[in-house]
Amino acid sequence: MRETITNPLVEQRADPWIIRHTDGYYYFTASLPDFRGIPLRRAKTLVALTEAEERVVWTKRETGIMSANIWAPELHHIQGKWYLYFAAARENHVFDHRMYVLENSSANPLEGEWVEKGQVRTWCESFALDATTFEHEGRLYYVWAQKDPSIDGNSNLYISEMANPWTLTGPQTMIATPEYDWEKVGFLVNEGPAVLKRNGHIYITFSASATDHHYCMGLLRAEETSNLLDAASWTKHPEPVFGTDEAASQFGPGHNSFTTLDDGTDILVYHARNYKEIVGNPLWDPNRHTRVQPFMWDETGPVFGRPIRDEEAVR
């Protein structure tokens, strides 16, 4: 029997990342409201993540690199080891982020030692965040958001091949930049990429605009046989594919990931608030809660529908 889930799944956890591993556990991480460290929890079912024990497995440094605003961790199992990808700033430059990697060789990533593998070096020393990885045809790829100082905007999306889970190799290609009005509200943002592979295509969802009720999700698509490092291989959907639904009291959904249920049902994981008005900077508002819901497919790709109202059964 499919488990009954209601949202929010985990309160005050933004930028949620959930993966279902081969050991039968769901693993969860996200941004903490105080941005001081990286939490992990695991459970045998999605709904059990709500009450699962949470451990902060790594905490920010007091000074220097990795000492402020620990954002958007992602947990990946690559070549037999666990890796945490995250962005961090410095206490004297709290919005000048770079991307970093931790490694753990334990079977259970809530145990063992997390080793700092250092910064992922990219084409430019500029604001960079929201890295994700995926494997395709024996190659490991890295997708992330970064500011190009030579053009207007806060962040674009880039892709590169990896020599190992903490080192890029070969060309680094910009595959998306804010171009539509819905990507430019408040800030010019493409960030938070997440990857799906299905039906001969590779899809990358991403988030756009400021982190208030204007935040929404976009979609890129490439043929799986194309050169993924060629910007011409990627096509952006002209409209957002998931966004605010005032009737359902769901505002600013985005920074998503994907997982599945036991029966193969595809699940969208995302954060959203249940109110529109925010006092001050939206980044300091703690109530971006983790939510989940199933999604479908049609001949053009994934169909996410609209956000489900809180406490409505997720089916």
Tab-separated table of C-alpha atoms in Angstrom:
chain	number	residue	atom	x	y	z
A	1	MET	CA	0.000	0.000	0.000
A	2	ARG	CA	1.301	3.458	-0.858
A	3	GLU	CA	2.104	5.580	2.191
A	4	THR	CA	-0.125	8.574	2.896
A	5	ILE	CA	1.836	11.831	2.939
A	6	THR	CA	0.735	15.347	3.787
A	7	ASN	CA	2.765	18.515	3.409
A	8	PRO	CA	4.866	20.016	4.736
A	9	LEU	CA	7.100	16.956	4.997
A	10	VAL	CA	9.818	18.745	7.001
A	11	GLU	CA	9.290	22.248	8.359
A	12	GLN	CA	11.874	25.037	8.061
A	13	ARG	CA	14.121	23.126	5.682
A	14	ALA	CA	14.782	24.992	2.440
A	15	ASP	CA	16.576	23.712	-0.682
A	16	PRO	CA	15.584	20.110	0.083
A	17	TRP	CA	17.450	17.157	-1.356
A	18	ILE	CA	16.078	13.611	-1.007
A	19	ILE	CA	17.572	10.518	-2.591
A	20	ARG	CA	16.477	6.893	-2.337
A	21	HIS	CA	19.606	4.759	-2.066
A	22	THR	CA	20.142	1.097	-2.910
A	23	ASP	CA	20.193	0.273	0.830
A	24	GLY	CA	16.457	0.989	0.949
A	25	TYR	CA	16.730	4.264	2.848
A	26	TYR	CA	15.658	7.746	1.872
A	27	TYR	CA	18.341	10.303	2.724
A	28	PHE	CA	17.464	13.931	3.348
A	29	THR	CA	19.479	17.120	3.591
A	30	ALA	CA	18.623	20.816	3.233
A	31	SER	CA	19.592	24.329	4.264
A	32	LEU	CA	19.169	25.035	7.969
A	33	PRO	CA	17.354	28.264	8.924
A	34	ASP	CA	20.551	29.649	10.501
A	35	PHE	CA	22.747	28.390	7.621
A	36	ARG	CA	25.353	27.120	10.121
A	37	GLY	CA	25.811	23.514	9.033
A	38	ILE	CA	24.656	20.489	7.048
A	39	PRO	CA	21.900	18.244	8.434
A	40	LEU	CA	21.283	14.645	7.448
A	41	ARG	CA	18.474	12.267	8.284
A	42	ARG	CA	17.338	8.946	6.854
A	43	ALA	CA	14.235	6.761	6.970
A	44	LYS	CA	12.718	3.748	5.239
A	45	THR	CA	9.776	5.800	3.933
A	46	LEU	CA	9.304	9.385	2.852
A	47	VAL	CA	6.736	10.107	5.551
A	48	ALA	CA	9.104	8.800	8.233
A	49	LEU	CA	11.612	11.521	7.346
A	50	THR	CA	9.381	13.959	9.232
A	51	GLU	CA	10.235	12.434	12.604
A	52	ALA	CA	13.603	10.894	11.745
A	53	GLU	CA	16.604	11.754	13.889
A	54	GLU	CA	18.591	14.592	12.340
A	55	ARG	CA	22.331	14.991	12.729
A	56	VAL	CA	24.362	18.020	11.741
A	57	VAL	CA	27.301	16.171	10.201
A	58	TRP	CA	29.393	19.239	9.385
A	59	THR	CA	29.445	22.745	10.869
A	60	LYS	CA	30.796	25.963	9.401
A	61	ARG	CA	34.236	27.256	10.316
A	62	GLU	CA	34.577	30.247	12.615
A	63	THR	CA	36.621	32.334	10.165
A	64	GLY	CA	37.908	32.230	6.600
A	65	ILE	CA	36.433	30.097	3.883
A	66	MET	CA	33.291	28.096	4.674
A	67	SER	CA	32.488	30.340	7.652
A	68	ALA	CA	29.111	31.823	6.639
A	69	ASN	CA	25.797	30.985	4.954
A	70	ILE	CA	26.063	27.248	4.307
A	71	TRP	CA	23.572	26.803	1.484
A	72	ALA	CA	21.818	24.023	-0.418
A	73	PRO	CA	23.727	20.826	0.413
A	74	GLU	CA	23.231	17.806	-1.830
A	75	LEU	CA	24.115	14.207	-0.987
A	76	HIS	CA	25.396	11.958	-3.789
A	77	HIS	CA	26.738	8.395	-3.810
A	78	ILE	CA	29.534	8.202	-6.392
A	79	GLN	CA	31.991	5.394	-7.042
A	80	GLY	CA	31.272	3.748	-3.698
A	81	LYS	CA	31.549	6.832	-1.485
A	82	TRP	CA	29.238	9.563	-0.259
A	83	TYR	CA	29.742	13.185	-1.258
A	84	LEU	CA	28.142	16.344	0.073
A	85	TYR	CA	28.160	19.316	-2.287
A	86	PHE	CA	27.361	22.717	-0.788
A	87	ALA	CA	28.018	26.441	-1.104
A	88	ALA	CA	29.565	28.637	1.569
A	89	ALA	CA	30.714	32.199	2.030
A	90	ARG	CA	33.094	33.939	4.460
A	91	GLU	CA	32.120	35.777	7.622
A	92	ASN	CA	33.401	39.064	6.159
A	93	HIS	CA	31.725	38.496	2.740
A	94	VAL	CA	28.534	36.623	3.547
A	95	PHE	CA	27.116	36.590	0.008
A	96	ASP	CA	30.301	35.781	-1.900
A	97	HIS	CA	29.786	32.031	-2.147
A	98	ARG	CA	31.994	29.297	-3.538
A	99	MET	CA	31.309	25.561	-3.923
A	100	TYR	CA	32.847	22.851	-1.738
A	101	VAL	CA	32.815	19.056	-1.346
A	102	LEU	CA	32.909	16.655	1.597
A	103	GLU	CA	33.635	12.907	1.274
A	104	ASN	CA	32.614	9.972	3.487
A	105	SER	CA	33.531	6.331	2.848
A	106	SER	CA	31.080	4.885	5.405
A	107	ALA	CA	28.126	2.826	4.223
A	108	ASN	CA	25.848	5.066	6.305
A	109	PRO	CA	26.618	8.755	5.705
A	110	LEU	CA	25.258	9.686	9.137
A	111	GLU	CA	28.263	7.808	10.531
A	112	GLY	CA	31.986	7.933	9.873
A	113	GLU	CA	34.123	10.958	9.042
A	114	TRP	CA	33.348	13.682	6.553
A	115	VAL	CA	36.613	14.777	4.912
A	116	GLU	CA	36.885	18.213	3.333
A	117	LYS	CA	37.961	17.772	-0.294
A	118	GLY	CA	38.138	21.513	-0.888
A	119	GLN	CA	36.674	24.001	-3.339
A	120	VAL	CA	35.430	22.985	-6.745
A	121	ARG	CA	37.437	25.305	-8.985
A	122	THR	CA	35.599	26.740	-11.955
A	123	TRP	CA	36.420	29.033	-14.858
A	124	CYS	CA	36.145	32.161	-12.697
A	125	GLU	CA	36.504	33.164	-9.055
A	126	SER	CA	32.990	34.556	-8.698
A	127	PHE	CA	29.759	33.879	-6.824
A	128	ALA	CA	28.925	30.172	-7.349
A	129	LEU	CA	26.482	27.770	-5.736
A	130	ASP	CA	23.889	24.977	-6.066
A	131	ALA	CA	26.004	22.223	-7.583
A	132	THR	CA	24.540	18.878	-8.590
A	133	THR	CA	26.064	15.865	-10.313
A	134	PHE	CA	24.857	13.075	-12.581
A	135	GLU	CA	26.364	10.196	-14.546
A	136	HIS	CA	25.683	9.563	-18.212
A	137	GLU	CA	27.314	7.018	-20.511
A	138	GLY	CA	30.157	6.428	-18.096
A	139	ARG	CA	30.914	10.108	-17.559
A	140	LEU	CA	30.380	12.167	-14.427
A	141	TYR	CA	28.912	15.648	-14.973
A	142	TYR	CA	28.641	18.698	-12.723
A	143	VAL	CA	25.941	21.359	-13.116
A	144	TRP	CA	25.973	24.569	-11.091
A	145	ALA	CA	24.965	28.231	-10.899
A	146	GLN	CA	27.525	31.032	-11.174
A	147	LYS	CA	27.793	34.753	-11.808
A	148	ASP	CA	29.619	35.948	-14.913
A	149	PRO	CA	31.122	39.323	-13.953
A	150	SER	CA	31.105	40.404	-17.594
A	151	ILE	CA	27.330	40.220	-18.084
A	152	ASP	CA	24.280	41.472	-16.218
A	153	GLY	CA	22.652	39.027	-13.831
A	154	ASN	CA	23.136	37.163	-10.587
A	155	SER	CA	23.651	33.596	-11.796
A	156	ASN	CA	23.625	31.421	-14.905
A	157	LEU	CA	23.745	27.628	-15.252
A	158	TYR	CA	26.913	25.812	-16.321
A	159	ILE	CA	27.900	22.227	-17.050
A	160	SER	CA	31.268	20.456	-17.005
A	161	GLU	CA	32.648	16.959	-16.984
A	162	MET	CA	34.428	15.831	-13.824
A	163	ALA	CA	37.826	14.148	-13.508
A	164	ASN	CA	36.757	12.979	-10.031
A	165	PRO	CA	33.941	13.989	-7.666
A	166	TRP	CA	35.712	17.215	-6.626
A	167	THR	CA	37.582	18.270	-9.789
A	168	LEU	CA	36.264	19.605	-13.103
A	169	THR	CA	37.926	18.792	-16.400
A	170	GLY	CA	37.552	20.011	-19.975
A	171	PRO	CA	35.226	22.747	-21.186
A	172	GLN	CA	32.813	24.517	-18.835
A	173	THR	CA	29.738	25.618	-20.750
A	174	MET	CA	26.981	28.078	-19.918
A	175	ILE	CA	23.708	26.336	-20.820
A	176	ALA	CA	21.165	28.821	-19.431
A	177	THR	CA	20.960	32.499	-18.515
A	178	PRO	CA	17.928	34.515	-17.372
A	179	GLU	CA	16.171	35.699	-20.524
A	180	TYR	CA	12.422	35.659	-19.851
A	181	ASP	CA	10.562	38.065	-17.592
A	182	TRP	CA	9.714	35.291	-15.100
A	183	GLU	CA	13.445	34.685	-14.555
A	184	LYS	CA	14.182	38.332	-13.745
A	185	VAL	CA	11.809	39.378	-10.963
A	186	GLY	CA	13.841	40.942	-8.156
A	187	PHE	CA	17.050	39.306	-9.351
A	188	LEU	CA	18.259	37.766	-12.623
A	189	VAL	CA	18.567	34.194	-11.442
A	190	ASN	CA	18.968	30.675	-12.803
A	191	GLU	CA	19.958	28.398	-9.906
A	192	GLY	CA	19.195	25.145	-8.110
A	193	PRO	CA	19.563	22.668	-11.004
A	194	ALA	CA	18.241	19.108	-10.660
A	195	VAL	CA	18.556	16.354	-13.274
A	196	LEU	CA	16.080	13.811	-14.687
A	197	LYS	CA	16.836	11.213	-17.377
A	198	ARG	CA	13.852	9.735	-19.216
A	199	ASN	CA	12.579	8.773	-22.656
A	200	GLY	CA	15.761	9.580	-24.540
A	201	HIS	CA	16.206	13.004	-22.985
A	202	ILE	CA	18.048	14.650	-20.138
A	203	TYR	CA	16.051	17.293	-18.287
A	204	ILE	CA	17.356	19.927	-15.903
A	205	THR	CA	14.912	21.800	-13.724
A	206	PHE	CA	16.091	25.051	-12.176
A	207	SER	CA	14.763	27.929	-10.099
A	208	ALA	CA	14.412	31.562	-11.146
A	209	SER	CA	13.855	35.082	-9.754
A	210	ALA	CA	13.927	36.292	-6.147
A	211	THR	CA	13.253	33.889	-3.264
A	212	ASP	CA	9.850	35.374	-2.396
A	213	HIS	CA	6.523	34.465	-4.079
A	214	HIS	CA	8.071	35.141	-7.488
A	215	TYR	CA	10.398	32.134	-7.162
A	216	CYS	CA	9.493	29.433	-9.692
A	217	MET	CA	10.878	26.498	-11.656
A	218	GLY	CA	12.045	26.352	-15.250
A	219	LEU	CA	13.093	23.437	-17.444
A	220	LEU	CA	15.929	22.622	-19.857
A	221	ARG	CA	15.983	19.625	-22.208
A	222	ALA	CA	18.668	17.886	-24.271
A	223	GLU	CA	18.720	14.732	-26.353
A	224	GLU	CA	20.589	12.044	-24.436
A	225	THR	CA	22.751	11.332	-27.495
A	226	SER	CA	23.778	14.983	-27.907
A	227	ASN	CA	26.977	16.629	-26.746
A	228	LEU	CA	25.918	17.783	-23.298
A	229	LEU	CA	28.828	20.229	-23.176
A	230	ASP	CA	27.498	22.082	-26.220
A	231	ALA	CA	25.130	24.898	-25.259
A	232	ALA	CA	23.220	24.348	-28.506
A	233	SER	CA	22.127	20.916	-27.217
A	234	TRP	CA	19.978	22.510	-24.517
A	235	THR	CA	16.532	24.037	-25.040
A	236	LYS	CA	14.766	26.105	-22.399
A	237	HIS	CA	10.997	25.894	-21.979
A	238	PRO	CA	9.649	29.435	-22.499
A	239	GLU	CA	7.311	29.347	-19.493
A	240	PRO	CA	7.807	28.309	-15.866
A	241	VAL	CA	6.828	24.688	-15.215
A	242	PHE	CA	5.971	25.087	-11.496
A	243	GLY	CA	5.108	28.216	-9.550
A	244	THR	CA	3.036	30.001	-6.919
A	245	ASP	CA	-0.579	28.947	-6.462
A	246	GLU	CA	-2.347	31.535	-4.326
A	247	ALA	CA	-5.551	29.480	-4.193
A	248	ALA	CA	-3.604	26.659	-2.543
A	249	SER	CA	-1.623	29.093	-0.329
A	250	GLN	CA	1.677	27.900	-1.787
A	251	PHE	CA	4.162	30.655	-2.543
A	252	GLY	CA	7.554	30.583	-4.233
A	253	PRO	CA	7.972	26.841	-4.838
A	254	GLY	CA	11.388	25.850	-6.084
A	255	HIS	CA	14.914	24.595	-5.473
A	256	ASN	CA	13.739	21.083	-6.129
A	257	SER	CA	15.075	17.543	-6.289
A	258	PHE	CA	13.568	14.214	-7.342
A	259	THR	CA	13.000	10.809	-5.805
A	260	THR	CA	10.661	7.822	-6.242
A	261	LEU	CA	8.295	5.680	-4.189
A	262	ASP	CA	8.594	1.899	-3.920
A	263	ASP	CA	6.085	1.474	-6.742
A	264	GLY	CA	8.122	3.686	-9.079
A	265	THR	CA	5.981	6.812	-8.712
A	266	ASP	CA	8.050	9.887	-9.504
A	267	ILE	CA	8.165	12.440	-6.684
A	268	LEU	CA	8.981	16.135	-6.897
A	269	VAL	CA	10.713	17.498	-3.784
A	270	TYR	CA	10.674	21.275	-3.273
A	271	HIS	CA	10.331	24.072	-0.758
A	272	ALA	CA	7.594	26.711	-0.527
A	273	ARG	CA	5.997	29.056	1.986
A	274	ASN	CA	2.300	29.048	2.862
A	275	TYR	CA	2.044	32.846	3.006
A	276	LYS	CA	2.889	35.647	0.598
A	277	GLU	CA	3.881	38.665	2.662
A	278	ILE	CA	7.413	38.608	4.065
A	279	VAL	CA	9.022	41.159	6.355
A	280	GLY	CA	12.585	41.996	5.365
A	281	ASN	CA	14.897	39.880	3.236
A	282	PRO	CA	13.183	36.611	2.210
A	283	LEU	CA	16.424	34.721	2.859
A	284	TRP	CA	16.058	35.327	6.592
A	285	ASP	CA	12.457	34.130	6.679
A	286	PRO	CA	12.767	30.558	8.010
A	287	ASN	CA	9.473	29.149	6.761
A	288	ARG	CA	10.425	27.621	3.454
A	289	HIS	CA	9.202	24.116	4.259
A	290	THR	CA	10.084	20.897	2.462
A	291	ARG	CA	7.193	19.521	0.426
A	292	VAL	CA	6.697	16.552	-1.908
A	293	GLN	CA	4.175	15.506	-4.535
A	294	PRO	CA	3.958	13.070	-7.470
A	295	PHE	CA	4.324	14.187	-11.055
A	296	MET	CA	3.494	12.746	-14.446
A	297	TRP	CA	4.964	12.665	-17.946
A	298	ASP	CA	3.717	13.527	-21.415
A	299	GLU	CA	5.331	13.507	-24.842
A	300	THR	CA	7.234	16.739	-24.108
A	301	GLY	CA	8.597	15.822	-20.679
A	302	PRO	CA	7.702	16.023	-16.974
A	303	VAL	CA	4.367	17.567	-15.958
A	304	PHE	CA	4.466	18.973	-12.431
A	305	GLY	CA	1.022	20.530	-12.176
A	306	ARG	CA	0.445	22.931	-9.286
A	307	PRO	CA	1.611	22.851	-5.655
A	308	ILE	CA	-0.613	20.834	-3.343
A	309	ARG	CA	-2.283	22.632	-0.434
A	310	ASP	CA	-0.876	21.920	3.034
A	311	GLU	CA	-2.506	18.988	4.828
A	312	GLU	CA	-4.106	17.753	1.613
A	313	ALA	CA	-3.229	14.105	1.014
A	314	VAL	CA	-0.389	13.653	-1.467
A	315	ARG	CA	-1.522	10.979	-3.916
